[in-house]
Short mmCIF file of N, CA and C in Angstrom, two decimals:
data_model
loop_
_atom_site.label_atom_id
_atom_site.label_comp_id
_atom_site.label_asym_id
_atom_site.label_seq_id
_atom_site.Cartn_x
_atom_site.Cartn_y
_atom_site.Cartn_z
N MET A 1018 103.49 116.24 165.22
CA MET A 1018 103.15 117.08 166.33
C MET A 1018 104.19 116.88 167.44
N PRO A 1019 104.80 117.97 167.95
CA PRO A 1019 105.78 117.84 169.02
C PRO A 1019 105.13 117.32 170.31
N THR A 1020 105.87 116.50 171.00
CA THR A 1020 105.44 115.99 172.30
C THR A 1020 106.55 116.21 173.29
N THR A 1021 106.21 116.77 174.44
CA THR A 1021 107.19 116.99 175.50
C THR A 1021 106.76 116.23 176.74
N THR A 1022 107.72 116.03 177.64
CA THR A 1022 107.44 115.34 178.90
C THR A 1022 108.05 116.14 180.04
N VAL A 1023 107.30 116.30 181.12
CA VAL A 1023 107.83 116.89 182.34
C VAL A 1023 107.74 115.82 183.42
N ARG A 1024 108.88 115.57 184.06
CA ARG A 1024 108.94 114.53 185.08
C ARG A 1024 109.37 115.17 186.41
N TRP A 1025 108.63 114.87 187.46
CA TRP A 1025 108.94 115.35 188.80
C TRP A 1025 110.17 114.63 189.32
N LEU A 1026 111.13 115.40 189.85
CA LEU A 1026 112.34 114.81 190.41
C LEU A 1026 112.23 114.69 191.93
N THR A 1027 112.16 115.85 192.60
CA THR A 1027 112.06 115.90 194.04
C THR A 1027 111.63 117.30 194.46
N GLY A 1028 111.03 117.43 195.60
CA GLY A 1028 110.62 118.75 196.07
C GLY A 1028 109.78 119.45 195.02
N LYS A 1029 110.25 120.61 194.59
CA LYS A 1029 109.58 121.37 193.53
C LYS A 1029 110.47 121.44 192.29
N GLN A 1030 111.19 120.36 192.04
CA GLN A 1030 112.13 120.31 190.91
C GLN A 1030 111.64 119.29 189.89
N PHE A 1031 111.72 119.68 188.61
CA PHE A 1031 111.24 118.86 187.50
C PHE A 1031 112.27 118.85 186.39
N VAL A 1032 112.19 117.87 185.52
CA VAL A 1032 113.00 117.88 184.30
C VAL A 1032 112.03 117.81 183.13
N GLY A 1033 112.20 118.74 182.20
CA GLY A 1033 111.39 118.76 180.98
C GLY A 1033 112.23 118.24 179.83
N THR A 1034 111.63 117.37 179.02
CA THR A 1034 112.34 116.79 177.87
C THR A 1034 111.51 117.03 176.62
N ASP A 1035 112.18 117.50 175.57
CA ASP A 1035 111.47 117.76 174.32
C ASP A 1035 111.42 116.51 173.44
N SER A 1036 110.79 116.64 172.29
CA SER A 1036 110.61 115.49 171.39
C SER A 1036 111.92 115.02 170.78
N ARG A 1037 112.99 115.79 170.91
CA ARG A 1037 114.31 115.39 170.40
C ARG A 1037 115.22 114.88 171.52
N ASN A 1038 114.64 114.71 172.71
CA ASN A 1038 115.32 114.18 173.88
C ASN A 1038 116.32 115.16 174.51
N HIS A 1039 116.10 116.48 174.35
CA HIS A 1039 116.89 117.50 175.04
C HIS A 1039 116.16 117.86 176.33
N SER A 1040 116.93 118.10 177.39
CA SER A 1040 116.32 118.31 178.70
C SER A 1040 116.70 119.65 179.32
N VAL A 1041 115.82 120.10 180.23
CA VAL A 1041 116.06 121.31 181.01
C VAL A 1041 115.48 121.07 182.40
N VAL A 1042 116.19 121.58 183.42
CA VAL A 1042 115.71 121.47 184.79
C VAL A 1042 114.89 122.71 185.11
N LEU A 1043 113.70 122.47 185.67
CA LEU A 1043 112.79 123.55 186.07
C LEU A 1043 112.52 123.42 187.56
N SER A 1044 112.27 124.56 188.20
CA SER A 1044 112.08 124.52 189.64
C SER A 1044 111.21 125.66 190.12
N GLY A 1045 110.45 125.37 191.15
CA GLY A 1045 109.70 126.40 191.85
C GLY A 1045 110.30 126.61 193.23
N ASP A 1046 111.42 125.95 193.52
CA ASP A 1046 112.08 126.05 194.82
C ASP A 1046 112.61 127.46 195.06
N ASP A 1047 112.75 127.78 196.33
CA ASP A 1047 113.38 129.03 196.72
C ASP A 1047 114.40 128.70 197.80
N PRO A 1048 115.69 128.69 197.56
CA PRO A 1048 116.32 129.13 196.32
C PRO A 1048 116.13 128.11 195.19
N ALA A 1049 116.02 128.63 194.00
CA ALA A 1049 115.72 127.80 192.83
C ALA A 1049 116.87 126.85 192.51
N LYS A 1050 116.49 125.66 192.06
CA LYS A 1050 117.45 124.67 191.61
C LYS A 1050 117.25 124.38 190.13
N GLY A 1051 116.58 125.29 189.47
CA GLY A 1051 116.30 125.15 188.05
C GLY A 1051 115.62 126.41 187.55
N VAL A 1052 115.29 126.44 186.29
CA VAL A 1052 114.64 127.59 185.66
C VAL A 1052 113.19 127.63 186.11
N SER A 1053 112.72 128.82 186.43
CA SER A 1053 111.30 129.01 186.77
C SER A 1053 110.46 128.73 185.53
N PRO A 1054 109.37 127.97 185.66
CA PRO A 1054 108.53 127.70 184.48
C PRO A 1054 108.03 128.97 183.79
N SER A 1055 107.65 130.00 184.57
CA SER A 1055 107.16 131.22 183.93
C SER A 1055 108.29 131.96 183.21
N GLN A 1056 109.51 131.90 183.75
CA GLN A 1056 110.63 132.53 183.04
C GLN A 1056 111.04 131.70 181.83
N MET A 1057 110.76 130.40 181.85
CA MET A 1057 111.02 129.55 180.69
C MET A 1057 110.19 130.02 179.50
N LEU A 1058 109.02 130.56 179.77
CA LEU A 1058 108.20 131.12 178.69
C LEU A 1058 108.94 132.28 178.02
N LEU A 1059 109.55 133.15 178.82
CA LEU A 1059 110.32 134.27 178.26
C LEU A 1059 111.52 133.76 177.46
N ILE A 1060 112.17 132.73 177.98
CA ILE A 1060 113.32 132.14 177.27
C ILE A 1060 112.85 131.52 175.96
N GLY A 1061 111.73 130.81 175.99
CA GLY A 1061 111.20 130.20 174.77
C GLY A 1061 110.84 131.23 173.73
N LEU A 1062 110.21 132.32 174.15
CA LEU A 1062 109.87 133.41 173.23
C LEU A 1062 111.13 134.01 172.64
N SER A 1063 112.11 134.27 173.48
CA SER A 1063 113.36 134.87 173.00
C SER A 1063 114.09 133.95 172.02
N ALA A 1064 114.16 132.67 172.33
CA ALA A 1064 114.85 131.72 171.46
C ALA A 1064 114.12 131.57 170.13
N CYS A 1065 112.80 131.55 170.17
CA CYS A 1065 112.00 131.41 168.94
C CYS A 1065 112.26 132.58 168.00
N THR A 1066 112.19 133.78 168.52
CA THR A 1066 112.40 134.95 167.66
C THR A 1066 113.87 135.09 167.27
N ALA A 1067 114.79 134.66 168.14
CA ALA A 1067 116.22 134.72 167.79
C ALA A 1067 116.51 133.87 166.57
N TYR A 1068 115.95 132.68 166.54
CA TYR A 1068 116.12 131.77 165.40
C TYR A 1068 115.66 132.45 164.10
N ASP A 1069 114.48 133.06 164.16
CA ASP A 1069 113.95 133.74 162.98
C ASP A 1069 114.82 134.91 162.54
N VAL A 1070 115.19 135.75 163.49
CA VAL A 1070 115.97 136.95 163.16
C VAL A 1070 117.31 136.57 162.54
N LEU A 1071 117.98 135.56 163.09
CA LEU A 1071 119.24 135.10 162.50
C LEU A 1071 119.05 134.69 161.05
N ASN A 1072 118.01 133.88 160.79
CA ASN A 1072 117.75 133.42 159.42
C ASN A 1072 117.38 134.56 158.48
N ILE A 1073 116.55 135.46 158.93
CA ILE A 1073 116.13 136.59 158.09
C ILE A 1073 117.33 137.46 157.73
N MET A 1074 118.20 137.72 158.70
CA MET A 1074 119.36 138.56 158.42
C MET A 1074 120.33 137.89 157.45
N VAL A 1075 120.45 136.58 157.49
CA VAL A 1075 121.28 135.87 156.50
C VAL A 1075 120.66 136.05 155.11
N LYS A 1076 119.34 135.92 155.02
CA LYS A 1076 118.67 136.11 153.73
C LYS A 1076 118.82 137.53 153.21
N LYS A 1077 118.93 138.50 154.12
CA LYS A 1077 119.14 139.90 153.73
C LYS A 1077 120.61 140.16 153.38
N ARG A 1078 121.45 139.14 153.52
CA ARG A 1078 122.90 139.23 153.30
C ARG A 1078 123.55 140.20 154.29
N LYS A 1079 123.01 140.17 155.51
CA LYS A 1079 123.54 140.96 156.62
C LYS A 1079 123.65 140.05 157.84
N PRO A 1080 124.49 138.98 157.74
CA PRO A 1080 124.55 138.03 158.85
C PRO A 1080 125.03 138.69 160.15
N LEU A 1081 124.48 138.21 161.24
CA LEU A 1081 124.85 138.74 162.54
C LEU A 1081 126.08 138.00 163.07
N THR A 1082 126.88 138.72 163.83
CA THR A 1082 128.01 138.11 164.52
C THR A 1082 127.72 137.95 166.01
N MET A 1083 126.67 138.62 166.49
CA MET A 1083 126.25 138.52 167.88
C MET A 1083 124.77 138.85 167.95
N LEU A 1084 124.06 138.08 168.76
CA LEU A 1084 122.65 138.34 169.02
C LEU A 1084 122.36 137.98 170.46
N GLU A 1085 121.79 138.92 171.17
CA GLU A 1085 121.36 138.71 172.55
C GLU A 1085 119.99 139.34 172.69
N ILE A 1086 119.07 138.61 173.29
CA ILE A 1086 117.73 139.15 173.52
C ILE A 1086 117.48 139.16 175.01
N ILE A 1087 117.19 140.34 175.53
CA ILE A 1087 116.89 140.50 176.95
C ILE A 1087 115.38 140.69 177.06
N ALA A 1088 114.72 139.79 177.77
CA ALA A 1088 113.27 139.82 177.91
C ALA A 1088 112.90 140.26 179.32
N ASP A 1089 112.05 141.28 179.40
CA ASP A 1089 111.49 141.73 180.67
C ASP A 1089 109.99 141.48 180.62
N GLY A 1090 109.47 140.80 181.62
CA GLY A 1090 108.05 140.51 181.65
C GLY A 1090 107.37 141.09 182.86
N GLU A 1091 106.18 141.65 182.66
CA GLU A 1091 105.35 142.15 183.76
C GLU A 1091 104.18 141.20 183.92
N GLN A 1092 104.05 140.66 185.14
CA GLN A 1092 103.00 139.70 185.43
C GLN A 1092 101.95 140.32 186.34
N ASP A 1093 100.73 139.76 186.27
CA ASP A 1093 99.68 140.15 187.19
C ASP A 1093 100.16 139.91 188.62
N ALA A 1094 99.67 140.71 189.56
CA ALA A 1094 100.06 140.58 190.96
C ALA A 1094 99.39 139.39 191.64
N LYS A 1095 98.30 138.90 191.06
CA LYS A 1095 97.54 137.81 191.68
C LYS A 1095 97.54 136.58 190.77
N PRO A 1096 97.32 135.40 191.37
CA PRO A 1096 97.27 134.16 190.57
C PRO A 1096 96.24 134.27 189.46
N PRO A 1097 96.53 133.75 188.28
CA PRO A 1097 97.66 132.87 187.96
C PRO A 1097 98.90 133.61 187.47
N TRP A 1098 99.05 134.88 187.78
CA TRP A 1098 100.25 135.66 187.46
C TRP A 1098 100.57 135.68 185.96
N ALA A 1099 99.56 135.88 185.15
CA ALA A 1099 99.76 135.93 183.69
C ALA A 1099 100.64 137.11 183.31
N TYR A 1100 101.46 136.89 182.30
CA TYR A 1100 102.24 138.00 181.74
C TYR A 1100 101.28 138.90 180.97
N ARG A 1101 101.35 140.19 181.22
CA ARG A 1101 100.51 141.16 180.50
C ARG A 1101 101.35 142.00 179.55
N ARG A 1102 102.62 142.18 179.88
CA ARG A 1102 103.54 142.92 179.02
C ARG A 1102 104.88 142.21 178.99
N ILE A 1103 105.41 142.07 177.79
CA ILE A 1103 106.75 141.50 177.61
C ILE A 1103 107.51 142.43 176.68
N HIS A 1104 108.68 142.84 177.12
CA HIS A 1104 109.53 143.71 176.30
C HIS A 1104 110.79 142.94 175.92
N LEU A 1105 111.08 142.91 174.63
CA LEU A 1105 112.26 142.22 174.11
C LEU A 1105 113.24 143.25 173.57
N ARG A 1106 114.45 143.23 174.13
CA ARG A 1106 115.50 144.12 173.63
C ARG A 1106 116.50 143.26 172.88
N TYR A 1107 116.61 143.51 171.58
CA TYR A 1107 117.51 142.78 170.70
C TYR A 1107 118.82 143.55 170.62
N ARG A 1108 119.91 142.93 171.11
CA ARG A 1108 121.24 143.51 171.01
C ARG A 1108 121.96 142.72 169.92
N VAL A 1109 122.41 143.40 168.87
CA VAL A 1109 122.99 142.72 167.71
C VAL A 1109 124.29 143.38 167.29
N SER A 1110 125.13 142.56 166.66
CA SER A 1110 126.34 143.06 166.01
C SER A 1110 126.45 142.38 164.66
N GLY A 1111 127.13 143.07 163.75
CA GLY A 1111 127.37 142.54 162.42
C GLY A 1111 127.88 143.66 161.53
N LYS A 1112 128.36 143.27 160.39
CA LYS A 1112 128.95 144.25 159.47
C LYS A 1112 127.85 145.00 158.73
N ASP A 1113 127.95 146.32 158.71
CA ASP A 1113 127.05 147.21 157.96
C ASP A 1113 125.58 147.02 158.31
N LEU A 1114 125.29 146.78 159.58
CA LEU A 1114 123.90 146.64 160.00
C LEU A 1114 123.23 148.01 160.09
N THR A 1115 121.96 148.04 159.76
CA THR A 1115 121.16 149.24 159.97
C THR A 1115 120.02 148.89 160.90
N GLU A 1116 119.58 149.87 161.66
CA GLU A 1116 118.46 149.63 162.57
C GLU A 1116 117.21 149.25 161.78
N LYS A 1117 117.06 149.83 160.60
CA LYS A 1117 115.90 149.51 159.75
C LYS A 1117 115.88 148.03 159.36
N ALA A 1118 117.02 147.50 158.92
CA ALA A 1118 117.09 146.10 158.48
C ALA A 1118 116.81 145.15 159.64
N VAL A 1119 117.40 145.43 160.79
CA VAL A 1119 117.20 144.56 161.95
C VAL A 1119 115.76 144.68 162.44
N SER A 1120 115.23 145.88 162.49
CA SER A 1120 113.84 146.08 162.93
C SER A 1120 112.85 145.36 162.02
N GLN A 1121 113.13 145.36 160.72
CA GLN A 1121 112.27 144.62 159.79
C GLN A 1121 112.31 143.12 160.08
N ALA A 1122 113.50 142.60 160.37
CA ALA A 1122 113.64 141.18 160.70
C ALA A 1122 112.88 140.85 161.98
N VAL A 1123 112.98 141.72 162.97
CA VAL A 1123 112.26 141.53 164.24
C VAL A 1123 110.76 141.54 163.99
N LYS A 1124 110.30 142.48 163.21
CA LYS A 1124 108.86 142.59 162.91
C LYS A 1124 108.35 141.34 162.18
N LEU A 1125 109.10 140.87 161.19
CA LEU A 1125 108.71 139.65 160.48
C LEU A 1125 108.63 138.46 161.43
N SER A 1126 109.60 138.35 162.30
CA SER A 1126 109.59 137.26 163.27
C SER A 1126 108.36 137.34 164.15
N GLN A 1127 108.14 138.51 164.73
CA GLN A 1127 107.04 138.69 165.68
C GLN A 1127 105.67 138.52 165.04
N GLU A 1128 105.51 138.98 163.81
CA GLU A 1128 104.19 138.98 163.18
C GLU A 1128 103.91 137.79 162.27
N LYS A 1129 104.97 137.11 161.80
CA LYS A 1129 104.74 136.08 160.80
C LYS A 1129 105.29 134.70 161.16
N PHE A 1130 106.45 134.63 161.79
CA PHE A 1130 107.13 133.34 161.91
C PHE A 1130 107.17 132.72 163.31
N CYS A 1131 107.28 133.51 164.35
CA CYS A 1131 107.51 132.96 165.69
C CYS A 1131 106.22 132.41 166.30
N SER A 1132 106.17 131.09 166.44
CA SER A 1132 104.97 130.43 166.98
C SER A 1132 104.73 130.80 168.45
N VAL A 1133 105.79 131.03 169.20
CA VAL A 1133 105.62 131.38 170.61
C VAL A 1133 105.01 132.78 170.71
N ALA A 1134 105.50 133.72 169.92
CA ALA A 1134 104.93 135.07 169.92
C ALA A 1134 103.46 135.03 169.50
N ALA A 1135 103.14 134.23 168.51
CA ALA A 1135 101.76 134.13 168.05
C ALA A 1135 100.85 133.59 169.15
N THR A 1136 101.36 132.71 169.97
CA THR A 1136 100.59 132.12 171.06
C THR A 1136 100.43 133.10 172.22
N VAL A 1137 101.50 133.77 172.57
CA VAL A 1137 101.51 134.67 173.73
C VAL A 1137 100.80 135.99 173.43
N ARG A 1138 100.85 136.43 172.18
CA ARG A 1138 100.33 137.74 171.79
C ARG A 1138 98.86 137.94 172.20
N GLY A 1139 98.07 136.90 172.29
CA GLY A 1139 96.67 137.05 172.67
C GLY A 1139 96.47 137.44 174.11
N VAL A 1140 97.50 137.27 174.94
CA VAL A 1140 97.40 137.55 176.37
C VAL A 1140 98.29 138.72 176.77
N ALA A 1141 99.49 138.76 176.21
CA ALA A 1141 100.47 139.78 176.61
C ALA A 1141 100.79 140.71 175.44
N ASP A 1142 101.00 141.96 175.78
CA ASP A 1142 101.46 142.95 174.80
C ASP A 1142 102.97 142.80 174.68
N ILE A 1143 103.45 142.50 173.47
CA ILE A 1143 104.89 142.30 173.24
C ILE A 1143 105.44 143.55 172.55
N THR A 1144 106.42 144.17 173.17
CA THR A 1144 107.09 145.32 172.58
C THR A 1144 108.55 144.96 172.34
N THR A 1145 109.18 145.68 171.40
CA THR A 1145 110.56 145.37 171.04
C THR A 1145 111.38 146.65 170.88
N GLU A 1146 112.67 146.47 171.01
CA GLU A 1146 113.63 147.54 170.67
C GLU A 1146 114.88 146.88 170.14
N VAL A 1147 115.62 147.61 169.32
CA VAL A 1147 116.84 147.09 168.70
C VAL A 1147 118.00 147.98 169.11
N GLU A 1148 119.09 147.34 169.49
CA GLU A 1148 120.32 148.05 169.82
C GLU A 1148 121.45 147.42 169.02
N ILE A 1149 122.09 148.23 168.18
CA ILE A 1149 123.23 147.74 167.41
C ILE A 1149 124.50 148.03 168.24
N VAL A 1150 125.23 146.96 168.52
CA VAL A 1150 126.42 147.02 169.35
C VAL A 1150 127.64 146.95 168.44
N ALA A 1151 128.59 147.85 168.63
CA ALA A 1151 129.81 147.86 167.82
C ALA A 1151 130.57 146.55 168.00
N GLU A 1152 131.11 146.06 166.89
CA GLU A 1152 131.92 144.84 166.96
C GLU A 1152 133.26 145.15 167.60
N ASP A 1153 133.79 144.14 168.29
CA ASP A 1153 135.10 144.30 168.94
C ASP A 1153 136.21 144.31 167.93
#
């Protein structure tokens, strides 16, 4: 079972450490001195599905040369400011990619493999879109 630690540094600044001893600075300061905890959720969701999509596309023999996920989240106006809608835009490049193949990989990630999506899905509606970007 993964175990993480969040340690208070100063003011509204914290350091989070995962079970592999990797760290990230989080902050509620304004101006921020670290990643906002609520935006870290969007980053975690994006990274989780990115990992899956990369692996699925390799298995499809359509490896990606570029992957970027832009996450937009809509939160409630009042505390606790829960995310109600999250939109993920997958920007990808690779040889002979089709929107169908990438969309299938995204769907598999969202519905079967991504633990963060599975956790968030009960609270927020997650929508996706795919954009194939020409290689340089």
